[in-house]
Each structure stands twice: as C-alpha cells, then as structure tokens.
PDB file of C-alpha atoms and ligand atoms in Angstrom:
ATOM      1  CA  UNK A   1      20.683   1.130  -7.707  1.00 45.00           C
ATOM      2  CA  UNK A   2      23.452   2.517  -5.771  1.00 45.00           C
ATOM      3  CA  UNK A   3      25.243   0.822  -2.426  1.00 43.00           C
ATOM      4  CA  UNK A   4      21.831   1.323  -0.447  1.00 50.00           C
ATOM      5  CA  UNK A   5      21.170  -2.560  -2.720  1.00 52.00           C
ATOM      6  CA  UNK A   6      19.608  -5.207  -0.951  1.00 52.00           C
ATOM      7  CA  UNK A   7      22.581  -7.271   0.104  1.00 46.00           C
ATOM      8  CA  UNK A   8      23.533  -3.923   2.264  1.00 50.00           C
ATOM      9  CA  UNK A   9      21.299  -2.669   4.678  1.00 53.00           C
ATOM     10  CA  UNK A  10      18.913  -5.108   3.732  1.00 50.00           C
ATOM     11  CA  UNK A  11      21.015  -7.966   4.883  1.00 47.00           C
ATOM     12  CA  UNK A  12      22.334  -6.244   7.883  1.00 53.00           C
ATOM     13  CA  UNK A  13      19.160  -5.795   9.382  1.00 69.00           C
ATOM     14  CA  UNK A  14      17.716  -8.786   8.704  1.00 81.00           C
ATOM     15  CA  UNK A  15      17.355  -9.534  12.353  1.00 85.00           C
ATOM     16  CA  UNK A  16      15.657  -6.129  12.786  1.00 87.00           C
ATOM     17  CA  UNK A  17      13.506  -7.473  10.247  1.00 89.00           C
ATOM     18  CA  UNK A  18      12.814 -10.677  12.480  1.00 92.00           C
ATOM     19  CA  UNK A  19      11.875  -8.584  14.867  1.00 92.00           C
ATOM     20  CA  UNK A  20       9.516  -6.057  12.939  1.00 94.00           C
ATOM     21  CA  UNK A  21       7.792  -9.533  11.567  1.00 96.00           C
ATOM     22  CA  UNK A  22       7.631 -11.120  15.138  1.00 96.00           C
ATOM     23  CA  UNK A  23       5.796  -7.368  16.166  1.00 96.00           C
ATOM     24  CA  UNK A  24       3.470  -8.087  12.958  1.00 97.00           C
ATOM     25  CA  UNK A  25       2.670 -11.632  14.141  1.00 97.00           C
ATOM     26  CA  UNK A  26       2.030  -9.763  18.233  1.00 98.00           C
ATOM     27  CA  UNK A  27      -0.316  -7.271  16.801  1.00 96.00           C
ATOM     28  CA  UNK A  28      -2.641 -10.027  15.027  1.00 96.00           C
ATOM     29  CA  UNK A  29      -1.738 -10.204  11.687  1.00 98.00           C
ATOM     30  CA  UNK A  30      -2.046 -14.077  10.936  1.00 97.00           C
ATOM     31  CA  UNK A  31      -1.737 -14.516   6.887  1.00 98.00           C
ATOM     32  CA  UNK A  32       1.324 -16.353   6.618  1.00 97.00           C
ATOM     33  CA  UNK A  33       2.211 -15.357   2.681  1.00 97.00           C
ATOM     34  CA  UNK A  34       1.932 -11.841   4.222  1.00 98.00           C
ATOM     35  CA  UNK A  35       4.463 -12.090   6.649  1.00 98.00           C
ATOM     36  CA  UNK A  36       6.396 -13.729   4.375  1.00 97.00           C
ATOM     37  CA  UNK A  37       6.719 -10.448   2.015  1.00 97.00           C
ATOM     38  CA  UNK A  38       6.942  -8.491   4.937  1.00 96.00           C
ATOM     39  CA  UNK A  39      10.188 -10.307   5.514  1.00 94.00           C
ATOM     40  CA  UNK A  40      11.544 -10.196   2.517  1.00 93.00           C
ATOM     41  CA  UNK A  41      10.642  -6.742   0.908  1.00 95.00           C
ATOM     42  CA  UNK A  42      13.488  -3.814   1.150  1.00 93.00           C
ATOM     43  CA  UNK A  43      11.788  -1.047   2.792  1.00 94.00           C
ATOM     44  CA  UNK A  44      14.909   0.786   3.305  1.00 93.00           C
ATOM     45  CA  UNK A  45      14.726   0.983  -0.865  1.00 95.00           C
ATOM     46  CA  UNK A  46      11.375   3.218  -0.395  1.00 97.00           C
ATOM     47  CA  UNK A  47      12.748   6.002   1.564  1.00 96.00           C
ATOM     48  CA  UNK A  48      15.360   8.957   1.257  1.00 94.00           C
ATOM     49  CA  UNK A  49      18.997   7.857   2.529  1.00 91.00           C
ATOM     50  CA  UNK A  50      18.232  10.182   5.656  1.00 91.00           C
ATOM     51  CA  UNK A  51      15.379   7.577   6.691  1.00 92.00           C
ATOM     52  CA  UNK A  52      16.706   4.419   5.483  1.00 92.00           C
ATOM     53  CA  UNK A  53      17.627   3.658   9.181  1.00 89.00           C
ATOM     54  CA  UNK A  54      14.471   3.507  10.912  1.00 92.00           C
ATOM     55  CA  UNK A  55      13.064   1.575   7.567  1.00 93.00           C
ATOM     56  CA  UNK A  56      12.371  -2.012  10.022  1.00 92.00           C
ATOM     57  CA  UNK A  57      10.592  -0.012  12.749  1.00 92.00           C
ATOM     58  CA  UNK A  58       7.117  -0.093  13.140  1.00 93.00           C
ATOM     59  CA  UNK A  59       6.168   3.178  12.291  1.00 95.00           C
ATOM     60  CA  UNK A  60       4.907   5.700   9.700  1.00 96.00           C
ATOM     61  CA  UNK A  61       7.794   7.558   8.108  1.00 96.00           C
ATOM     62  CA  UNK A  62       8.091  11.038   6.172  1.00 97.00           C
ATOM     63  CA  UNK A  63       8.542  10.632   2.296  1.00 97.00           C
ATOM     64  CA  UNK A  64       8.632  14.010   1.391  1.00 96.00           C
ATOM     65  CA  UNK A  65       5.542  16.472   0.284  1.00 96.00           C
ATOM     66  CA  UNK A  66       4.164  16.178   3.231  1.00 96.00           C
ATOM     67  CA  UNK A  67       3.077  12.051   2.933  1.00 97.00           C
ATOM     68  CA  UNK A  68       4.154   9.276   4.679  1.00 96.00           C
ATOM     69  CA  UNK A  69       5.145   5.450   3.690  1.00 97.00           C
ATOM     70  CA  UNK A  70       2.502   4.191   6.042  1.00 96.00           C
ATOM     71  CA  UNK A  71       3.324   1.865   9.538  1.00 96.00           C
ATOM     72  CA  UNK A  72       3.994  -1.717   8.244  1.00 97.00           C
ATOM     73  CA  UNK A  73       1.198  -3.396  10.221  1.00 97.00           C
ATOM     74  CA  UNK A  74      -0.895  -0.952   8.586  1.00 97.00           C
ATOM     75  CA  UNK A  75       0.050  -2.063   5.110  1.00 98.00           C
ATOM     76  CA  UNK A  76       0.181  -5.590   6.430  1.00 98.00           C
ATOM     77  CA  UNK A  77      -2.892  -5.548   7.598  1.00 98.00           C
ATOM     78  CA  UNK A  78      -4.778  -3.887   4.675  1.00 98.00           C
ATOM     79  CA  UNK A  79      -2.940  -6.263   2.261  1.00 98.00           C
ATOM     80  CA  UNK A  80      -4.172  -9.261   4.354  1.00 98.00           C
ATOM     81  CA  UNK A  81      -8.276  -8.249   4.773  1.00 98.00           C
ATOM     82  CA  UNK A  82      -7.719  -7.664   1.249  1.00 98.00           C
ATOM     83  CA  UNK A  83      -6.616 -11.020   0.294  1.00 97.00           C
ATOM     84  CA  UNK A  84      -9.096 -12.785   3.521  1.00 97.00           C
ATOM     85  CA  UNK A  85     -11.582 -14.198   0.536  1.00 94.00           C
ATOM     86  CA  UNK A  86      -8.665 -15.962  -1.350  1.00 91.00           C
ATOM     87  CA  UNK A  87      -5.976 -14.671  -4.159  1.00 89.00           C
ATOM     88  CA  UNK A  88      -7.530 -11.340  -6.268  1.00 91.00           C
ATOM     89  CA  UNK A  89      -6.111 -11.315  -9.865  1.00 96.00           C
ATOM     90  CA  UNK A  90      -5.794  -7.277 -10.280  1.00 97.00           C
ATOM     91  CA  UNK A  91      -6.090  -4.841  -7.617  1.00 98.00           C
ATOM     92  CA  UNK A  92      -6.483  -1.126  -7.790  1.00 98.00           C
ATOM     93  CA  UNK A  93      -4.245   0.709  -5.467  1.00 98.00           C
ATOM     94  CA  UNK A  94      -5.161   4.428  -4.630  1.00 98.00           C
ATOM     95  CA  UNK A  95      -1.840   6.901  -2.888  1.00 98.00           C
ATOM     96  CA  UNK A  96       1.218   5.064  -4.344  1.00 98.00           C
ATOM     97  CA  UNK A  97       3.419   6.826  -2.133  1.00 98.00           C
ATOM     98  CA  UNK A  98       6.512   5.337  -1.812  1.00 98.00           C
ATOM     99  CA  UNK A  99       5.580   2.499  -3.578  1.00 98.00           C
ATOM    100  CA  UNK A 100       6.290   0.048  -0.824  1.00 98.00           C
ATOM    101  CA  UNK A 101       2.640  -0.855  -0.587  1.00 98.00           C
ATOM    102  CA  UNK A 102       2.844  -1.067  -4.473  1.00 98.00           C
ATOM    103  CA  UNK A 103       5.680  -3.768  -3.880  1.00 98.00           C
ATOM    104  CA  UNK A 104       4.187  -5.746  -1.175  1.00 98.00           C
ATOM    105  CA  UNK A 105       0.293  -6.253  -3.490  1.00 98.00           C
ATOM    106  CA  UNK A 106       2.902  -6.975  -6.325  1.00 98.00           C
ATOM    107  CA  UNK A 107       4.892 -10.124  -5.168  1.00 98.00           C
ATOM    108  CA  UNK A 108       0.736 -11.598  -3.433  1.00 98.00           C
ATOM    109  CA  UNK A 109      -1.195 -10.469  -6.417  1.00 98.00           C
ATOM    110  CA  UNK A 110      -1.112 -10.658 -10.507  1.00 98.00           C
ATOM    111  CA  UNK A 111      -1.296  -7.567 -11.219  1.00 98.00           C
ATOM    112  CA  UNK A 112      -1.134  -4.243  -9.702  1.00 98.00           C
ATOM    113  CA  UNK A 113      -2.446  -0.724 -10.939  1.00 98.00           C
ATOM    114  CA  UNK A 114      -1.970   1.913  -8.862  1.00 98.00           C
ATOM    115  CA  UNK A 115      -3.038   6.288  -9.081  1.00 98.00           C
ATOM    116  CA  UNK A 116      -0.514   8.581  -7.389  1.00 98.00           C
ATOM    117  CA  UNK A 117      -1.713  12.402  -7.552  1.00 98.00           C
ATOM    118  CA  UNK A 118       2.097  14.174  -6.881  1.00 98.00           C
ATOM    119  CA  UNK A 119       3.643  13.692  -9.907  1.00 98.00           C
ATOM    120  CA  UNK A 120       7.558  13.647  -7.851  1.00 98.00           C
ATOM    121  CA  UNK A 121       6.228  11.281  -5.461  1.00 98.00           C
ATOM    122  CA  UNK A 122       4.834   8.481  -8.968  1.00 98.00           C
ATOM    123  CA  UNK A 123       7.741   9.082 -10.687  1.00 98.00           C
ATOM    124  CA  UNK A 124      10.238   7.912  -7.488  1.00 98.00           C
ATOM    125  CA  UNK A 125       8.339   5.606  -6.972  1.00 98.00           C
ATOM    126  CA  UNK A 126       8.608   4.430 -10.472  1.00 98.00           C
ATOM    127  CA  UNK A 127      11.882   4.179 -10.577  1.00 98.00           C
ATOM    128  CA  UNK A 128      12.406   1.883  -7.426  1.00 98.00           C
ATOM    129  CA  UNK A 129      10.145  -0.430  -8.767  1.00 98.00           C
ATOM    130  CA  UNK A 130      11.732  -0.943 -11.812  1.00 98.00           C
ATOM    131  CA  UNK A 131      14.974  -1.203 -10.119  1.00 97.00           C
ATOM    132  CA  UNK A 132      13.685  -3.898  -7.842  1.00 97.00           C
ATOM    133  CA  UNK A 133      12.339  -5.530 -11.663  1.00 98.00           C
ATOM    134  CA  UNK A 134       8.556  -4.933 -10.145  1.00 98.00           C
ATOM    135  CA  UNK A 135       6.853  -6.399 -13.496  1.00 98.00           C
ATOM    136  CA  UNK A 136       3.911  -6.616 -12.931  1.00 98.00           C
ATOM    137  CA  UNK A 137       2.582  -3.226 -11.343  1.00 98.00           C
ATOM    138  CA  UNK A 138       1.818  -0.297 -13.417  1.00 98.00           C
ATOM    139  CA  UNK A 139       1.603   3.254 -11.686  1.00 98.00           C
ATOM    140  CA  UNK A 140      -0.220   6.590 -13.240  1.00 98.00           C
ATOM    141  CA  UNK A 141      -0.501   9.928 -12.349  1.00 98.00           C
ATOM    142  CA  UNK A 142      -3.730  11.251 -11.760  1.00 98.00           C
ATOM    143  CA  UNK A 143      -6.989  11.803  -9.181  1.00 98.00           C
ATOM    144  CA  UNK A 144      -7.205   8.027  -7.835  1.00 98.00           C
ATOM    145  CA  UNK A 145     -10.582   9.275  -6.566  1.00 98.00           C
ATOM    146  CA  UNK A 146     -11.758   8.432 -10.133  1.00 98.00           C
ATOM    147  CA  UNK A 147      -9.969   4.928 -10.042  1.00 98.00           C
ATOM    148  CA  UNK A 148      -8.707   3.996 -13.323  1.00 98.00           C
ATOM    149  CA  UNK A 149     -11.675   2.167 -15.370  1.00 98.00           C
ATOM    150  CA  UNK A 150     -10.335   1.442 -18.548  1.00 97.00           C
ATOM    151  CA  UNK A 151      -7.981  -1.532 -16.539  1.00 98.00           C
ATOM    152  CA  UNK A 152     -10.941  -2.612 -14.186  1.00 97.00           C
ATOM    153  CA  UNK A 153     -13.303  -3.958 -12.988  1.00 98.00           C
ATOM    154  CA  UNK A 154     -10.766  -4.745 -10.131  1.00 98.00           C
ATOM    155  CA  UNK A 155     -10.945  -7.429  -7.281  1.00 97.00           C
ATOM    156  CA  UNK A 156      -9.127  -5.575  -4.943  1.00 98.00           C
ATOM    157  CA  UNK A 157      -9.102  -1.980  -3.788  1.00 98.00           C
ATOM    158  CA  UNK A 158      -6.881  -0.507  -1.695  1.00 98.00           C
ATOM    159  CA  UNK A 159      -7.078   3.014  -0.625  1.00 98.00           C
ATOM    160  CA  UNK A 160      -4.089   4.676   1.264  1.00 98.00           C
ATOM    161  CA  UNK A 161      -5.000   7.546   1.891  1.00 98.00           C
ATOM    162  CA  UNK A 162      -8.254   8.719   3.915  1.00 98.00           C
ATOM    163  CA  UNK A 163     -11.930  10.242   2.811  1.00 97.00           C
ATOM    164  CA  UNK A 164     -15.187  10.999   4.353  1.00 97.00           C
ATOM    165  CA  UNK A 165     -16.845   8.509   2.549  1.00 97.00           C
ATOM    166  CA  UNK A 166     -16.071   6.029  -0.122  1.00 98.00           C
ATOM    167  CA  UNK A 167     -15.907   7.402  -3.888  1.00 98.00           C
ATOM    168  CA  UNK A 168     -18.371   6.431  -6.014  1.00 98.00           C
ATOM    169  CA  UNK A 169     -16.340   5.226  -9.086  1.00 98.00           C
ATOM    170  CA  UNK A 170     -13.952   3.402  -6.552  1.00 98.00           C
ATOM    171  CA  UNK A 171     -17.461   1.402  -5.707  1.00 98.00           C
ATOM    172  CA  UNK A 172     -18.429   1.385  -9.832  1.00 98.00           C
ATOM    173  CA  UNK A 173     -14.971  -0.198 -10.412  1.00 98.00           C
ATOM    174  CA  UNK A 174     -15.200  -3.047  -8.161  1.00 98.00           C
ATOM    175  CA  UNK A 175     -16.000  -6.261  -9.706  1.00 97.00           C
ATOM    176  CA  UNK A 176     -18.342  -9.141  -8.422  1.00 97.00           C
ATOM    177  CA  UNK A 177     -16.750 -10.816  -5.008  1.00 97.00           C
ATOM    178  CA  UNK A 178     -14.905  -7.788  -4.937  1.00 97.00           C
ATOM    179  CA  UNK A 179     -13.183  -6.668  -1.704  1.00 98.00           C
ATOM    180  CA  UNK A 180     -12.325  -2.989  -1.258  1.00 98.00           C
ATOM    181  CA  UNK A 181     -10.545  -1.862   1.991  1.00 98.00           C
ATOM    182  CA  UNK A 182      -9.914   1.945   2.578  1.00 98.00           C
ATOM    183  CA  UNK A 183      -9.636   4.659   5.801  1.00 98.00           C
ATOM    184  CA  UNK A 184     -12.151   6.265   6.080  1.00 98.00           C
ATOM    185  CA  UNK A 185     -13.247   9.487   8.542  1.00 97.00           C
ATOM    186  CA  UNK A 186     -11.093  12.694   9.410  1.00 88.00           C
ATOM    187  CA  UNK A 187     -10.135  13.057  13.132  1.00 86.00           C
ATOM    188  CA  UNK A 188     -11.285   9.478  13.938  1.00 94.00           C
ATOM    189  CA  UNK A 189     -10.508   7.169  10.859  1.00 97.00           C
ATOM    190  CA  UNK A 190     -11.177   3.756  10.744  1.00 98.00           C
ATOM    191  CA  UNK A 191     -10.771   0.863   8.414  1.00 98.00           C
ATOM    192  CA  UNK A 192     -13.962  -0.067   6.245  1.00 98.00           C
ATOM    193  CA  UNK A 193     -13.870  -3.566   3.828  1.00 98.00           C
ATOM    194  CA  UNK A 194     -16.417  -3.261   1.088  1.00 98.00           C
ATOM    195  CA  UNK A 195     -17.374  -6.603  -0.334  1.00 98.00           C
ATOM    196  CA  UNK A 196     -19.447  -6.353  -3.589  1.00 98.00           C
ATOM    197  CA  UNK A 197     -21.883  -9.324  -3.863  1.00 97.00           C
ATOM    198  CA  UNK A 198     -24.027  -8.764  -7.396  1.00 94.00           C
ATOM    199  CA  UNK A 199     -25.927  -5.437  -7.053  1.00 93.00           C
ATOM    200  CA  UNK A 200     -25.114  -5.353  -3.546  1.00 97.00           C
ATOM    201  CA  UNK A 201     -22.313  -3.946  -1.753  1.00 98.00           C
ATOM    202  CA  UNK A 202     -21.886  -5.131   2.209  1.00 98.00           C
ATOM    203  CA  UNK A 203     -19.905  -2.667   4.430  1.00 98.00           C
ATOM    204  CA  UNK A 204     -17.839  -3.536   7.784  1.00 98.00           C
ATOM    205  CA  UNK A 205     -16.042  -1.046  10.199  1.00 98.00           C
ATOM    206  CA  UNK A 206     -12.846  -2.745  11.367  1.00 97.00           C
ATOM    207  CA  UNK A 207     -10.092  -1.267  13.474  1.00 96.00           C
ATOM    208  CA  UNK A 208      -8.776   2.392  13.778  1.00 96.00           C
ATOM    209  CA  UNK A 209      -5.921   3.630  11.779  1.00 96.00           C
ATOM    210  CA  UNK A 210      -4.207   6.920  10.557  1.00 94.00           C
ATOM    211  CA  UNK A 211      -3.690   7.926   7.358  1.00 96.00           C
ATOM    212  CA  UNK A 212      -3.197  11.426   5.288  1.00 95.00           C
ATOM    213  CA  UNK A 213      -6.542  12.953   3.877  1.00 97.00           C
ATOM    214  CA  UNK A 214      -7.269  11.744  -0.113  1.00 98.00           C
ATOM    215  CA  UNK A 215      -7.256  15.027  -1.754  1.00 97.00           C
ATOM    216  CA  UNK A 216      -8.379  15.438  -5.166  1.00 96.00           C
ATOM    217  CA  UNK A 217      -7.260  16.578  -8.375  1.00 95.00           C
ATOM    218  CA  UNK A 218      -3.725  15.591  -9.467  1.00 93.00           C
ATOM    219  CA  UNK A 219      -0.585  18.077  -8.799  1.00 92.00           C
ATOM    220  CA  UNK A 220       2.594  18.296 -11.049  1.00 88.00           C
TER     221      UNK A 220
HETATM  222  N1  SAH B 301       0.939   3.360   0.043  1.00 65.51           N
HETATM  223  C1  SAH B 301       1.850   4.459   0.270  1.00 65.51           C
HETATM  224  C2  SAH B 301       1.295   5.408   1.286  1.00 65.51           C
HETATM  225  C3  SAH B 301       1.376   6.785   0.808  1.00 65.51           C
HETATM  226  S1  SAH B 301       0.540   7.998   1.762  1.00 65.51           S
HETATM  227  C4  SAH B 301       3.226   3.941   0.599  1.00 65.51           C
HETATM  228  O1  SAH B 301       3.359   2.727   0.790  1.00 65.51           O
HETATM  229  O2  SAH B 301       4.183   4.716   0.655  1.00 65.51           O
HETATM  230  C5  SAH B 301      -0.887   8.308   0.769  1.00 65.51           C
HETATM  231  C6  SAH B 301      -0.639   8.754  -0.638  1.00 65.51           C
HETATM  232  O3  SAH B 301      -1.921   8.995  -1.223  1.00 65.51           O
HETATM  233  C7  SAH B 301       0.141  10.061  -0.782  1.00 65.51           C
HETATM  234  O4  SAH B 301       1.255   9.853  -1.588  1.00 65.51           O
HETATM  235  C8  SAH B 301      -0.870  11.016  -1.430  1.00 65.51           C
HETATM  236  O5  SAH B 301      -0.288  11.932  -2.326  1.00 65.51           O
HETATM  237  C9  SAH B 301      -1.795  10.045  -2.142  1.00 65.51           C
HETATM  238  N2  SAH B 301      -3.113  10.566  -2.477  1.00 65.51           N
HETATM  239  C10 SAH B 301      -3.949  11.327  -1.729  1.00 65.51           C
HETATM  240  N3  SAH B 301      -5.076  11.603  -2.405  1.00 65.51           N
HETATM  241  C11 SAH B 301      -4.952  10.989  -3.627  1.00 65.51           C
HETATM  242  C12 SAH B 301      -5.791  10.898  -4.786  1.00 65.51           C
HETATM  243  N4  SAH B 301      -6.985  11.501  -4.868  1.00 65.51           N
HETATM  244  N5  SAH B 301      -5.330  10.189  -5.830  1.00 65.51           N
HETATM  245  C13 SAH B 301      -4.128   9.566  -5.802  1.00 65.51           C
HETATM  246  N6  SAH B 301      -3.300   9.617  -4.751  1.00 65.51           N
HETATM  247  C14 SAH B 301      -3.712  10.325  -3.664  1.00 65.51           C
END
C-alpha cells in the first residue's frame, strides 16, 4: 500500500471519524460492535485518491463504472439488522463494490463470501483487502443474483444493490434462522429483512434507502 496507509489520512481524520460515528449513533444505529468497526475501518482505502477526502462524510461516493461505495449509515445499518438475531457464522454478500462493506461483515462475522459482477470493480477490491490482510472474506466474479451455493447455506445475506423482488436462489441459499436484508423497489426502494424460520420465510419492510439497480449477468 502506498502513503494513502492507515497511519496517514486515517489517523488525521480520526476526529472526522468521531464525528461520522457520533452522526451514526444520531441517526439510530444502536449496535455498539458496529460502531465500533465503523470507527476503526479505513474508508479512505476503498476509494480512488481523488475521493479519499470526503471518505468520513456521510454520503454515497462514486467508485467508478457508474457504482457507488454506499452512505455509511446505510452499510451500518444493513450490517446491524443483519446481525439483530445474534453473531451469523458466514454471510453471503451480493455488489462487492468497493469492498468496504466486504471489510466491515469481515472484522463482525466468520466468514465472508461475496459476488461482484464488474470484473475491474472485484479485482480492486481484491486487492485492498488483501492489503488490509482481510482473511477471512473471499470475493468472485459472477451474477450474485444466483448467490453462490456451493459455500452456503448462508446465515446472512446482504444485498447491495437493488431489485424488484427478492431472487429466488438468494431465498434457496438461506439457511434455517437465516436473516437476509436487501433494497428492494426501483424509484421508491426500501429495506426488506427476510428471516427464514423452517419452510417458512417471514418478510418486514423497514426504512427507505437508495441503492444502484442489481443487474444481471456478469461483465468483464
Ligand atoms: N457494498 C458496496 C456497494 C457497491 S454498489 C461497497 O461497499 O462499495 C453495488 C454493487 O453491486 C456494484 O458494484 C454493482 O456492480 C453490483 N451488482 C449489481 N448487480 C449485481 C449482480 N447481479 N451480481 C453481483 N453484483 C452486482
């Protein structure tokens, strides 16, 4: 990694971080372990130089190829109703992006898979994981609208990136006591927590949000 480490702007800004954390806490997001990461994790490392600055505010930022590394009190908040029914060994994570989400699931969770579909976008985000030693996630290229069944049945989804409805082998792939959050709608997107009891699969309509369509196929 080259100056941009996390001893530079990492440490400069950690009172912009404070901040960004304290905004977190405003907006309702209560799990403690979650702020915690939130705190900690170098999201200056998941952009282009030309971003890095505005990595601590609260907002949605471009990542190239027409994406975005989602607002942190979205991920914050997906990552926590996630976790809401206690610790989840592996969770499936659909739009790696950045990978900053990939991070965050990482340091709360065992293990992490997660399905990228621009090829540029996986391997990036690859790299920065490795380079912040990121064990214990594994990221593929490929149509995360088919999940990735030979490593489930997972108990956690997280979608981040949004559909009209939820995909079928997204709902196949959950296991028992599973919890699978993901935005869904076009114009008007909201939240929606899955919760997989037996045969059964119970289905809640939280807040709004805004997130880039889940396309499918995988591009190069
Ligand atoms: N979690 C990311 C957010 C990325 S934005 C981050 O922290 O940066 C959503 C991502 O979902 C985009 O990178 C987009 O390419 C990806 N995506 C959209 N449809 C997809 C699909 N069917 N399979 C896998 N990834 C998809």
């Amino acid at each position: 990694m080259n100056t941009r480490d996390v001893s530079g702007i990492g440490m400069t800004s950690q009172r912009t971080r404070e901040r960004l954390v304290q905004r977190l806490c405003d907006q309702g997001v209560q799990d403690l372990s979650v702020l915690e990461v939130m705190r900690n994790a170098p999201r200056h490392l998941f952009l282009d130089e030309a971003m890095a600055h505005r990595a601590y505010e609260d907002t949605a930022l471009p990542i190239g190829y027409q994406q975005t590394l989602s607002q942190p009190l979205t991920v914050a908040r997906m990552t926590e109703i996630l976790l809401a029914a206690g610790p989840r060994k592996n969770v499936l994570e659909i739009g790696t992006g950045s990978g900053f989400q990939t991070y965050v699931l990482s340091r709360l969770v065992d293990q992490v898979f997660s399905v990228e579909r621009i090829k540029p976008l996986l391997l990036k985000a690859k790299q920065r994981l490795r380079s912040l030693k990121v064990w214990n996630a594994s990221c593929k290229h490929g149509d995360g609208m088919l999940g990735w069944a030979d490593k489930g049945p997972y108990d956690g989804i997280l979608v981040a990136a949004a559909g009209d409805t939820i995909p079928q082998a997204l709902l196949d792939q959950l296991a028992d006591g599973g919890r699978l959050v993901m935005p869904v709608g076009s114009e008007k997107q909201a939240l929606h927590l899955v919760v997989r009891e037996g045969g059964e699969f119970i289905h809640e309509v939280l807040e709004s949000v805004y997130f880039v369509p889940l396309l499918p196929g995988a591009v190069r």
